[in-house]
Amino acid sequence: MDKKNYFLDEKPEKLTYGGVFRKIDDWARARSLWVVAYGTGCGSIELRPTFTSRFDAERLGMRMVGTPRQADVLIISGYLTVKTLKRVIRVYEQMQSPKYVVALGACPINGGMYYDSYNAINQLDLYLPVDVWITGCMPRPEAILAGFKRLQELIDSGRADGWKKYIENLDWYRENQRKIIKNWKMPNYNW
Amino acid sequence: MWSKIFYAFLTLLGGIAYGLLLGGISRKITARMQNRRGPTVWQNFIDLWKLFRKKTAVSHGVMFYLAPMFRLVGGAGTFLLVPIVIDSPYLSNFSFGGDLIVIMYFMVLGCLGMALGAAESGHPHAPIGVTRGLSQMAGYELPFVISVVVLMIADKTATVEGIVRAQQGGILHWHLFTHPFAAAAAFISLLGMMTSYPFQVVLAPQEIAVGPPTEYSSTFLSYMFSGRSVFAMAKYLLFMDLFLGGAGSLLEAFAKTFLVFLWPLFITNVFPRFRLEQSVRFFWTWPTFIGLVDLLRISLMR
Amino acid sequence: MEILERLRERFEVLEEKVQRDDLIFVGTTGKNLIPMLVYLKEYEGFKTLVMISCVDWIEEGKFQLSYNLWAPKQKKNIIVKVFIDRKQPNFTTIYRIWPQAEVYEREIHEMFGVNFEGNPTQGEELILEDWDDIPPMRRDFDTLKYSMEKFGERAPKSRINIRREISEQYDEWRRK
């Protein structure tokens, strides 16, 4: 089969969102967050206790899934290098909207302890839309759970709209991304 | 005729709902066994709604779209052939002469559709999962067929209804007690059918992420989700009819399917996982020989 | 240490230091390095290459390469040091003695710009994709300046109004 068929290389149309079921949709989305099991940095070590017996995020309806196609939430767990950012962008664009991004720790906010690193980015929201920030280095699982609760509230009230912002301002995000990813060997759009 | 189709449709919806509820209960019980609270028992309904209403923007070809439908139709077909309540005009579904053989064919259909669709999705994990699933199927089909053949010979019938009628008249007439070896073989192969944990080689989250449905998203996944739950329901009902004496009322059907549902659940929570070749080797030795004992017994007694 | 005497007999040993009972430092010249490593591997039982590391001595104009070896039977480490010129950092690969050295040398090439002749994967990207400056672990590389230029200023400490801030940036960009 033609390789081109495996991803869509065209700009996504403007998404309509809402309709009759909007209230039910938001309610269901808030209570069934599937997290893509992809750890970008040191913070993913805190996600294991969050999702297993001790802190049990499953009672909030959350689950880890192994593929971006089925996931709703992308967790940027800690510092993000340029090499990882490339993969993160692909993962984010392969997720089906509505989708949400949670940034974990100090590094995605302002570079954290890697603010002068030659390889870690300083501000995540220049490259991806972030819905919830969780501070700390690293945040404890309690803080992560609190962040997820906040995300649920935002979704419930229809304010977690980062994925819409991303599509509307895609060119702005692309310009920022291409500024640090010099060799763009990816399809233009791959969702 | 039309009323029968209408009632079959209603039973199908009921089957999906009960299957989803059982899935939620199993998640709750698993959570309790791991000493945590777990999600609500309605979690699967919420997941299903969310998946159904998500945007789908992936295209991989025609077979990719058809595969979840195959899965759903395979599950629904199996479900509709198994009588739920015997002697009831509404709940006996489309049971007919020789239907046990058709049921066994239908059980394969969903897997085959899934295999075609997953192969077209182009993700490397998908063919690995499909290969594992089909090999596993070759493993558990053998003991299951042997035990079904034992029941067919014993009752001289090839319908589920006939087998249920042969078990009427008290708990000791159940095939679970009259043919214990065949029942044991079939219940072990049920573990393989439900891909419960010692035989969890298809999805195998530690190795191949989610296996065959890796590329499937949103609405497709919701079809697969409901297909899986109705398929599981069909298997519980089939085992209830074959070994637990069928059901005389809807309440009895609920209770007995719940009993069948508990068996793979409790096994799945206490065992680690086999590799593929270990799993197939297990199915071709122990349950097969246990089933052969009853087959030999039946043949000699005739 | 007997092993030091045996090494002194056979090779030119520039410096030596016994750090602990099980850890010895030996300095040698570039010419003697490969014979010494082969001798240590085949005759003295230092069968494992633990790692290769590099140090930038910018004041002396030298790179120091350290080859860390481990002898499983004697439970001993030896670190063989060799200095090369910083202006022309060329050296020979040792991946024919230990195949795993290939990756270490590739990383050192990426981080310090040391050129290992004969290494088959030399120059392929390991960690730094699309690198556009001098190798980052050299001491004359200003990492803070580079970070500021490429990834922008460190964001303000209070980010309560973060959503508004980003949407202002969208608008600004659209006006352009």
XYZ file of C-alpha atoms in Angstrom:
669
model
C 0.000 0.000 0.000
C 1.056 3.557 -0.602
C 2.809 4.873 2.441
C 1.093 8.206 2.156
C -2.192 6.642 3.068
C -1.134 6.091 6.656
C -1.397 9.696 7.737
C -3.379 12.685 6.663
C -1.121 15.319 5.238
C -3.625 18.118 5.167
C -4.757 20.813 7.507
C -7.604 19.740 9.750
C -10.908 21.449 9.170
C -12.291 23.647 11.885
C -13.841 21.389 14.436
C -17.409 21.853 15.394
C -17.964 21.096 19.002
C -21.150 21.018 20.909
C -24.596 20.080 19.717
C -27.426 18.618 21.682
C -25.308 16.256 23.721
C -22.673 18.754 24.723
C -23.475 18.604 28.435
C -23.430 14.795 28.486
C -20.270 14.738 26.377
C -18.408 17.012 28.750
C -19.624 15.020 31.720
C -18.500 11.732 30.174
C -15.176 13.113 28.961
C -14.330 14.397 32.406
C -14.978 11.008 33.948
C -13.191 8.876 31.445
C -9.703 10.263 30.885
C -7.376 7.851 29.168
C -3.766 8.772 29.520
C -1.230 7.854 26.898
C 1.540 5.931 28.631
C 4.434 8.017 27.397
C 6.966 9.414 29.799
C 9.099 12.247 28.513
C 11.210 12.895 31.584
C 11.845 12.037 35.195
C 8.252 12.794 36.209
C 6.887 9.604 34.769
C 8.296 7.833 37.812
C 5.588 9.611 39.826
C 2.877 8.385 37.505
C 3.382 4.736 38.450
C 2.284 5.135 42.073
C -0.466 7.470 40.891
C -1.960 4.795 38.710
C -1.400 1.741 40.892
C -2.757 0.619 44.233
C -1.393 3.311 46.509
C -3.020 6.363 44.977
C -5.353 4.643 42.532
C -6.199 7.138 39.811
C -8.566 4.549 38.344
C -11.261 5.627 40.792
C -11.436 8.895 38.858
C -12.072 6.851 35.733
C -8.526 7.218 34.441
C -6.562 4.555 32.661
C -3.233 4.167 30.935
C -3.463 3.172 27.284
C -0.523 2.178 25.176
C -1.394 4.030 22.014
C -2.017 7.710 21.264
C -4.972 6.891 19.021
C -7.129 5.917 21.970
C -5.875 8.442 24.486
C -7.355 11.739 25.702
C -4.609 13.111 27.912
C -0.943 13.616 27.161
C 1.216 14.140 30.211
C 4.463 16.020 29.652
C 6.274 14.601 32.644
C 9.256 16.779 33.331
C 11.974 18.225 31.156
C 11.477 18.090 27.427
C 14.466 17.868 25.137
C 14.398 18.849 21.499
C 14.619 15.214 20.454
C 11.648 14.294 22.630
C 9.670 17.344 21.548
C 9.636 15.992 18.006
C 8.059 12.757 19.220
C 5.696 14.555 21.542
C 4.340 16.665 18.710
C 3.706 13.550 16.661
C 2.042 11.800 19.571
C -0.104 14.839 20.280
C -1.223 15.143 16.686
C -2.044 11.468 16.438
C -4.434 11.737 19.348
C -8.061 12.239 18.410
C -9.669 15.448 19.574
C -10.867 16.439 22.102
C -7.502 16.004 23.748
C -5.798 17.590 26.716
C -2.238 18.261 27.803
C -1.066 18.225 31.402
C 2.400 19.616 32.121
C 4.130 18.155 35.121
C 6.850 19.806 37.142
C 8.840 22.999 36.922
C 10.728 22.234 33.711
C 7.914 22.697 31.192
C 6.843 25.906 32.944
C 10.093 27.869 32.916
C 12.900 25.432 32.318
C 13.252 24.506 35.975
C 16.721 23.422 36.928
C 17.516 22.932 33.245
C 16.875 26.564 32.338
C 20.414 26.944 30.964
C 20.579 23.571 29.296
C 21.547 23.453 25.647
C 18.943 20.803 25.007
C 15.854 21.285 27.202
C 13.113 23.702 26.191
C 12.171 26.536 28.498
C 8.466 27.128 27.836
C 6.194 24.328 26.805
C 3.228 26.486 25.856
C 5.083 27.910 22.903
C 4.925 24.507 21.245
C 1.820 22.763 22.588
C -1.359 24.068 24.220
C -1.359 23.181 27.902
C -4.564 22.811 29.884
C -3.282 22.168 33.389
C 0.078 22.943 34.960
C 1.220 21.024 38.018
C 4.190 22.594 39.760
C 6.829 20.905 41.847
C 10.061 19.119 41.219
C 8.673 16.533 41.021
C 5.055 16.874 42.196
C 3.938 14.141 44.535
C 1.141 11.819 43.385
C -1.284 13.803 45.571
C -0.459 16.919 43.586
C -0.913 15.029 40.341
C -4.318 13.806 41.491
C -5.252 17.366 42.416
C -4.197 18.446 38.941
C -6.376 15.805 37.375
C -9.286 16.939 39.513
C -8.717 20.453 38.191
C -8.639 19.125 34.639
C -11.938 17.359 35.276
C -13.477 20.594 36.502
C -12.221 22.434 33.428
C -13.610 19.805 31.083
C -16.897 19.684 32.956
C -17.384 23.410 32.515
C -16.182 23.299 28.908
C -13.085 25.417 29.510
C -10.417 22.862 28.592
C -10.146 24.012 25.012
C -6.436 23.779 24.311
C -7.018 21.453 21.364
C -9.251 24.063 19.725
C -6.642 26.756 20.281
C -4.057 24.501 18.712
C -6.055 24.104 15.540
C -6.948 27.789 15.328
C -3.399 28.986 15.874
C -1.680 26.095 14.198
C 0.572 28.312 12.075
C 1.850 30.146 15.139
C 2.638 26.880 16.897
C 4.258 25.490 13.755
C 6.496 28.519 13.458
C 7.671 28.089 17.040
C 8.191 24.371 16.585
C 10.160 24.771 13.378
C 12.343 27.375 15.033
C 13.957 24.708 17.199
C 13.370 21.598 15.106
C 15.573 22.469 12.175
C 15.198 19.302 10.197
C 11.464 18.729 9.941
C 11.303 15.157 8.688
C 7.647 14.708 9.586
C 4.462 15.010 7.584
C 2.929 18.454 7.905
C -0.141 17.243 9.727
C -0.641 13.761 10.966
C -3.867 13.333 12.737
C -41.870 -13.166 12.997
C -41.452 -9.367 13.252
C -42.138 -9.436 16.930
C -39.443 -12.070 17.283
C -36.938 -9.835 15.494
C -37.976 -6.939 17.711
C -37.477 -8.999 20.848
C -34.134 -10.282 19.560
C -33.032 -6.667 19.092
C -34.114 -5.837 22.610
C -32.232 -8.827 23.993
C -29.169 -7.738 22.069
C -29.264 -4.296 23.671
C -29.851 -5.909 27.036
C -26.936 -8.246 26.410
C -24.611 -5.362 25.579
C -25.716 -3.469 28.679
C -25.332 -6.476 30.962
C -21.952 -7.268 29.399
C -20.758 -3.710 30.035
C -22.047 -3.855 33.578
C -20.234 -7.148 34.157
C -17.081 -5.525 32.801
C -17.519 -2.702 35.314
C -18.091 -5.176 38.120
C -14.964 -7.055 37.152
C -12.956 -3.830 37.269
C -14.405 -3.090 40.682
C -13.650 -6.578 42.009
C -10.119 -6.439 40.610
C -9.626 -3.097 42.342
C -10.911 -4.480 45.619
C -8.594 -7.474 45.367
C -5.699 -5.057 44.885
C -6.803 -3.112 47.975
C -7.986 0.049 46.215
C -11.328 1.647 45.516
C -11.547 1.263 41.770
C -13.901 2.952 39.307
C -17.656 2.839 39.548
C -19.421 -0.167 38.059
C -20.882 2.158 35.398
C -17.437 3.180 34.195
C -17.694 1.147 30.991
C -20.865 2.969 29.961
C -19.113 6.320 30.418
C -16.123 5.089 28.424
C -18.395 3.844 25.669
C -20.216 7.163 25.384
C -16.993 9.139 25.387
C -15.442 6.949 22.709
C -18.566 7.093 20.599
C -18.618 10.882 20.645
C -14.945 11.447 19.952
C -13.736 12.674 16.600
C -12.405 10.077 14.204
C -9.922 11.243 11.612
C -7.863 8.221 10.643
C -8.174 6.477 7.327
C -6.496 3.196 6.525
C -8.761 1.623 3.919
C -12.039 -0.238 3.661
C -11.211 -3.304 5.716
C -10.067 -1.038 8.537
C -13.582 0.372 8.755
C -15.256 -3.015 8.445
C -13.282 -4.855 11.111
C -15.036 -3.406 14.186
C -18.331 -4.182 12.452
C -17.160 -7.779 11.937
C -16.348 -7.939 15.594
C -19.745 -6.557 16.591
C -21.603 -8.801 14.137
C -19.621 -11.855 15.229
C -20.502 -11.138 18.838
C -24.120 -10.338 18.117
C -24.510 -13.403 15.856
C -23.181 -15.706 18.527
C -25.368 -14.012 21.096
C -28.526 -14.335 19.027
C -28.026 -18.047 18.437
C -27.795 -18.940 22.114
C -31.144 -19.340 23.844
C -31.299 -17.334 27.044
C -34.458 -18.637 28.678
C -35.669 -22.004 27.469
C -39.374 -22.384 26.550
C -39.821 -18.625 26.475
C -41.157 -17.324 23.171
C -39.255 -14.038 23.524
C -35.944 -14.943 25.042
C -34.994 -18.155 23.281
C -33.502 -16.215 20.351
C -32.921 -17.912 16.992
C -32.098 -21.379 18.179
C -32.498 -24.114 15.570
C -31.376 -27.665 14.734
C -27.628 -28.066 14.504
C -27.024 -24.581 15.842
C -24.168 -25.601 18.123
C -21.913 -26.089 15.092
C -22.955 -22.719 13.671
C -22.199 -21.091 17.006
C -18.711 -22.501 16.969
C -18.159 -21.057 13.513
C -19.546 -17.694 14.545
C -17.154 -17.499 17.446
C -14.273 -17.451 14.975
C -15.783 -14.771 12.728
C -15.044 -11.836 14.987
C -11.403 -12.826 15.350
C -10.998 -13.182 11.595
C -12.543 -9.786 10.886
C -10.305 -8.271 13.513
C -7.308 -9.951 11.891
C -8.083 -8.476 8.465
C -8.674 -4.988 9.836
C -5.646 -4.986 12.066
C -3.460 -6.154 9.200
C -4.629 -3.186 7.146
C -3.945 -0.676 9.907
C -0.240 -1.041 9.201
C 0.966 -0.792 12.772
C 3.651 -3.388 13.556
C 2.049 -4.343 16.874
C -1.222 -5.272 15.207
C -0.059 -8.296 13.145
C 1.890 -9.586 16.144
C -1.244 -9.432 18.261
C -3.309 -11.051 15.524
C -0.801 -13.892 15.100
C -0.881 -14.466 18.821
C -4.665 -14.374 18.930
C -5.122 -16.875 16.120
C -2.497 -19.250 17.548
C -4.145 -18.995 20.936
C -7.482 -19.764 19.266
C -6.007 -22.900 17.718
C -4.991 -23.791 21.274
C -8.264 -23.413 23.137
C -10.586 -24.567 20.343
C -9.334 -28.156 20.625
C -10.394 -28.904 24.224
C -13.584 -26.913 23.758
C -14.588 -28.875 20.647
C -13.792 -32.159 22.373
C -16.034 -31.333 25.307
C -18.829 -30.124 23.021
C -18.570 -33.372 21.035
C -18.864 -35.303 24.300
C -22.114 -33.490 25.094
C -23.410 -34.047 21.569
C -22.764 -37.761 21.753
C -24.185 -38.059 25.229
C -27.426 -36.247 24.439
C -27.649 -37.350 20.793
C -28.415 -33.809 19.676
C -26.600 -30.879 18.101
C -28.850 -28.091 19.355
C -28.252 -26.006 22.420
C -31.920 -26.387 23.261
C -31.703 -30.179 23.195
C -28.692 -30.132 25.456
C -30.509 -27.874 27.904
C -33.548 -30.171 27.889
C -31.353 -33.160 28.629
C -30.198 -31.470 31.835
C -33.624 -30.757 33.325
C -34.694 -32.276 36.620
C -32.436 -31.236 39.413
C -28.980 -29.910 39.967
C -27.321 -33.308 39.611
C -28.495 -33.616 36.021
C -26.319 -30.679 35.010
C -23.522 -31.604 32.667
C -21.147 -30.010 35.116
C -21.798 -33.045 37.342
C -22.681 -35.755 34.832
C -19.660 -35.082 32.620
C -17.177 -33.423 34.986
C -14.110 -34.005 32.844
C -15.643 -32.490 29.737
C -16.860 -29.566 31.839
C -13.395 -29.046 33.299
C -11.841 -29.019 29.829
C -14.409 -26.533 28.562
C -14.069 -24.227 31.549
C -10.296 -24.175 31.179
C -10.679 -23.298 27.521
C -13.097 -20.530 28.586
C -10.113 -18.883 30.268
C -8.402 -18.801 26.888
C -11.503 -17.474 25.143
C -11.870 -14.639 27.620
C -8.100 -13.993 27.382
C -8.008 -13.922 31.134
C -4.675 -13.597 32.741
C -2.599 -16.726 32.499
C -3.526 -16.763 28.816
C -3.456 -13.020 28.205
C -1.162 -13.095 25.172
C -3.229 -11.112 22.653
C -3.375 -7.691 24.247
C -0.260 -8.296 26.389
C 0.139 -4.713 27.636
C 3.732 -5.181 28.716
C 4.918 -6.325 25.321
C 2.850 -5.066 22.429
C 0.972 -2.146 23.977
C -2.640 -2.957 23.133
C -2.080 -5.431 20.313
C -4.508 -5.655 17.381
C -6.558 -2.488 18.036
C -3.476 -0.246 18.250
C -4.581 2.033 15.411
C -8.271 1.982 16.256
C -9.683 5.118 17.800
C -12.892 6.701 19.001
C -15.995 5.371 17.283
C -14.339 2.239 15.924
C -13.157 1.432 19.387
C -16.625 1.935 20.798
C -18.008 -0.630 18.324
C -15.258 -3.010 19.295
C -15.919 -2.322 22.940
C -19.601 -3.204 22.672
C -18.806 -6.136 20.394
C -16.446 -7.500 22.978
C -18.972 -7.173 25.776
C -21.765 -8.866 23.826
C -19.370 -11.601 22.747
C -18.385 -12.224 26.354
C -22.091 -12.318 27.229
C -22.690 -14.904 24.488
C -19.937 -17.101 25.862
C -21.310 -16.906 29.398
C -24.761 -17.806 28.123
C -23.408 -20.678 26.053
C -21.563 -22.129 29.012
C -24.634 -21.685 31.168
C -26.701 -23.608 28.619
C -24.130 -26.321 28.074
C -23.045 -27.065 31.610
C -25.229 -25.308 34.174
C -28.577 -26.602 32.945
C -29.867 -23.518 31.145
C -32.278 -21.080 32.712
C -36.000 -21.302 33.349
C -36.421 -17.622 34.056
C -34.605 -14.364 33.412
C -33.501 -14.112 37.021
C -31.979 -17.572 36.894
C -30.150 -16.604 33.699
C -28.684 -13.528 35.393
C -27.548 -15.544 38.382
C -25.997 -18.366 36.387
C -24.176 -16.125 33.912
C -22.813 -14.240 36.881
C -21.449 -17.512 38.252
C -19.767 -18.293 34.930
C -18.424 -14.736 34.829
C -16.797 -15.096 38.241
C -14.660 -18.062 37.190
C -12.305 -16.323 34.713
C -12.335 -13.203 36.879
C -10.936 -14.939 39.930
C -8.369 -16.807 37.881
C -7.257 -13.644 36.118
C -6.538 -11.765 39.306
C -4.177 -14.229 40.903
C -2.017 -15.457 38.046
C 0.879 -14.048 36.070
C 1.038 -14.434 32.339
C 2.123 -17.258 30.042
C 4.109 -16.760 26.901
C 2.352 -17.737 23.672
C 3.986 -21.122 23.176
C 3.500 -22.022 26.837
C -0.158 -21.132 26.554
C -0.761 -23.214 23.423
C 1.207 -26.130 24.855
C -0.888 -25.994 28.015
C -4.141 -26.078 26.068
C -3.008 -28.984 23.917
C -1.950 -31.096 26.884
C -3.947 -30.818 30.110
C -7.452 -29.736 29.077
C -7.265 -31.855 25.939
C -6.414 -35.002 27.865
C -9.031 -34.254 30.507
C -11.587 -33.884 27.746
C -10.427 -37.098 26.087
C -11.108 -39.001 29.319
C -14.800 -38.177 29.062
C -14.831 -38.824 25.317
C -13.388 -42.288 25.942
C -15.861 -42.906 28.745
C -18.824 -41.911 26.547
C -17.612 -44.015 23.648
C -17.078 -47.103 25.770
C -20.403 -46.769 27.568
C -22.420 -46.715 24.378
C 51.038 -3.114 42.902
C 52.448 -5.865 40.739
C 50.341 -4.971 37.770
C 51.871 -1.509 37.623
C 55.346 -3.012 37.487
C 54.358 -5.308 34.674
C 52.856 -2.362 32.799
C 55.977 -0.254 33.361
C 58.136 -3.025 31.913
C 56.166 -3.186 28.713
C 54.817 0.306 28.017
C 55.595 3.930 28.506
C 53.729 4.916 31.669
C 53.498 8.693 32.115
C 51.673 8.824 35.423
C 50.232 6.363 37.878
C 48.072 6.618 40.925
C 46.619 3.987 43.236
C 43.327 5.433 44.387
C 42.043 2.387 46.248
C 42.928 -1.291 46.413
C 40.648 -1.942 43.475
C 41.068 1.270 41.477
C 44.226 2.290 39.622
C 44.847 5.215 37.283
C 47.456 4.825 34.560
C 48.431 7.510 32.077
C 50.027 6.648 28.789
C 50.698 8.044 25.344
C 48.444 7.693 22.339
C 50.796 5.277 20.612
C 50.845 2.918 23.580
C 47.115 2.926 24.230
C 45.887 0.135 21.980
C 48.734 -2.296 22.824
C 48.133 -1.571 26.495
C 44.378 -2.154 26.247
C 44.926 -5.409 24.353
C 47.509 -6.507 26.919
C 45.162 -5.674 29.801
C 42.292 -7.505 28.155
C 44.096 -10.656 27.082
C 46.752 -11.107 29.771
C 45.514 -9.351 32.893
C 41.860 -10.292 32.778
C 40.350 -6.810 32.335
C 37.697 -8.206 30.054
C 35.023 -5.526 30.306
C 35.056 -1.999 28.984
C 32.889 -0.123 31.473
C 32.905 3.222 29.718
C 34.921 5.816 27.894
C 34.778 9.370 29.120
C 36.281 12.619 28.017
C 37.514 15.681 29.941
C 38.149 19.094 28.430
C 41.366 20.669 29.830
C 40.920 23.983 28.118
C 43.834 25.749 29.867
C 46.330 23.116 28.759
C 44.781 22.746 25.330
C 44.147 19.056 25.747
C 41.362 16.484 25.800
C 41.711 13.638 28.231
C 40.189 10.293 27.235
C 39.666 7.797 30.048
C 39.102 4.127 29.352
C 37.546 2.439 32.341
C 38.147 -1.324 32.457
C 36.868 -3.951 34.856
C 38.334 -7.339 35.724
C 35.513 -9.634 36.849
C 37.732 -12.260 38.485
C 40.018 -9.986 40.469
C 37.185 -7.460 40.981
C 39.426 -4.561 40.032
C 39.072 -1.386 38.013
C 41.775 0.227 35.969
C 41.425 3.573 34.259
C 43.767 4.243 31.368
C 44.172 7.918 30.590
C 45.487 9.407 27.408
C 45.825 13.076 26.404
C 45.236 14.318 22.893
C 45.628 17.706 21.273
C 42.572 19.936 21.604
C 43.065 21.743 18.299
C 43.239 18.576 16.235
C 41.256 16.053 18.249
C 41.934 12.931 16.216
C 42.282 9.506 17.717
C 41.909 5.857 16.802
C 38.816 3.822 17.479
C 38.975 0.808 19.766
C 35.730 -0.725 18.647
C 37.595 -3.745 17.264
C 38.680 -4.641 20.790
C 35.319 -3.950 22.446
C 32.367 -3.509 20.058
C 30.432 -1.489 22.632
C 33.052 1.232 22.398
C 31.410 2.289 19.156
C 28.513 3.968 20.970
C 30.720 5.692 23.559
C 32.934 7.066 20.837
C 29.925 8.233 18.905
C 28.677 10.098 21.961
C 32.081 11.667 22.641
C 32.252 12.771 19.041
C 28.867 14.392 19.413
C 29.553 16.063 22.743
C 33.234 17.028 22.390
C 33.970 16.768 18.692
C 36.741 14.190 19.136
C 37.249 12.383 15.852
C 37.704 8.621 16.162
C 39.137 7.353 12.894
C 37.678 4.069 11.736
C 34.488 4.200 13.797
C 31.724 3.099 11.408
C 28.860 5.077 12.981
C 30.871 8.217 13.607
C 28.844 11.343 12.946
C 25.397 9.782 13.200
C 23.025 11.574 15.560
C 22.786 9.951 18.950
C 21.173 12.465 21.295
C 21.463 15.838 19.625
C 19.300 15.882 16.555
C 19.963 18.728 14.128
C 22.766 20.260 16.177
C 23.907 23.607 14.796
C 26.705 24.860 17.061
C 30.072 23.770 18.434
C 29.875 20.541 20.468
C 28.045 21.451 23.683
C 30.273 19.805 26.284
C 33.324 21.847 25.305
C 34.036 24.422 27.953
C 34.094 27.359 25.573
C 30.466 26.692 24.663
C 28.192 29.180 26.458
C 25.187 27.075 27.309
C 23.129 29.824 28.953
C 23.477 32.146 25.978
C 22.609 29.350 23.587
C 19.559 28.401 25.648
C 18.340 31.987 25.769
C 18.734 32.439 22.031
C 17.131 29.175 21.031
C 14.469 28.460 23.638
C 13.662 31.998 24.646
C 13.952 33.811 27.955
C 13.203 31.973 31.115
C 9.512 32.532 31.645
C 8.410 34.826 34.486
C 8.058 33.158 37.846
C 4.398 33.923 38.367
C 2.386 32.296 35.631
C -1.116 32.840 36.899
C -2.167 34.673 33.770
C -0.556 32.172 31.503
C -3.528 31.570 29.236
C -4.063 35.273 28.623
C -0.390 35.728 27.923
C -0.357 33.076 25.205
C -3.493 34.402 23.573
C -1.880 37.864 23.496
C 0.992 36.272 21.643
C -1.397 34.749 19.127
C -2.915 38.143 18.439
C 0.445 39.820 18.113
C 1.548 37.214 15.607
C -1.619 37.552 13.571
C -1.223 41.334 13.329
C 2.185 40.875 11.735
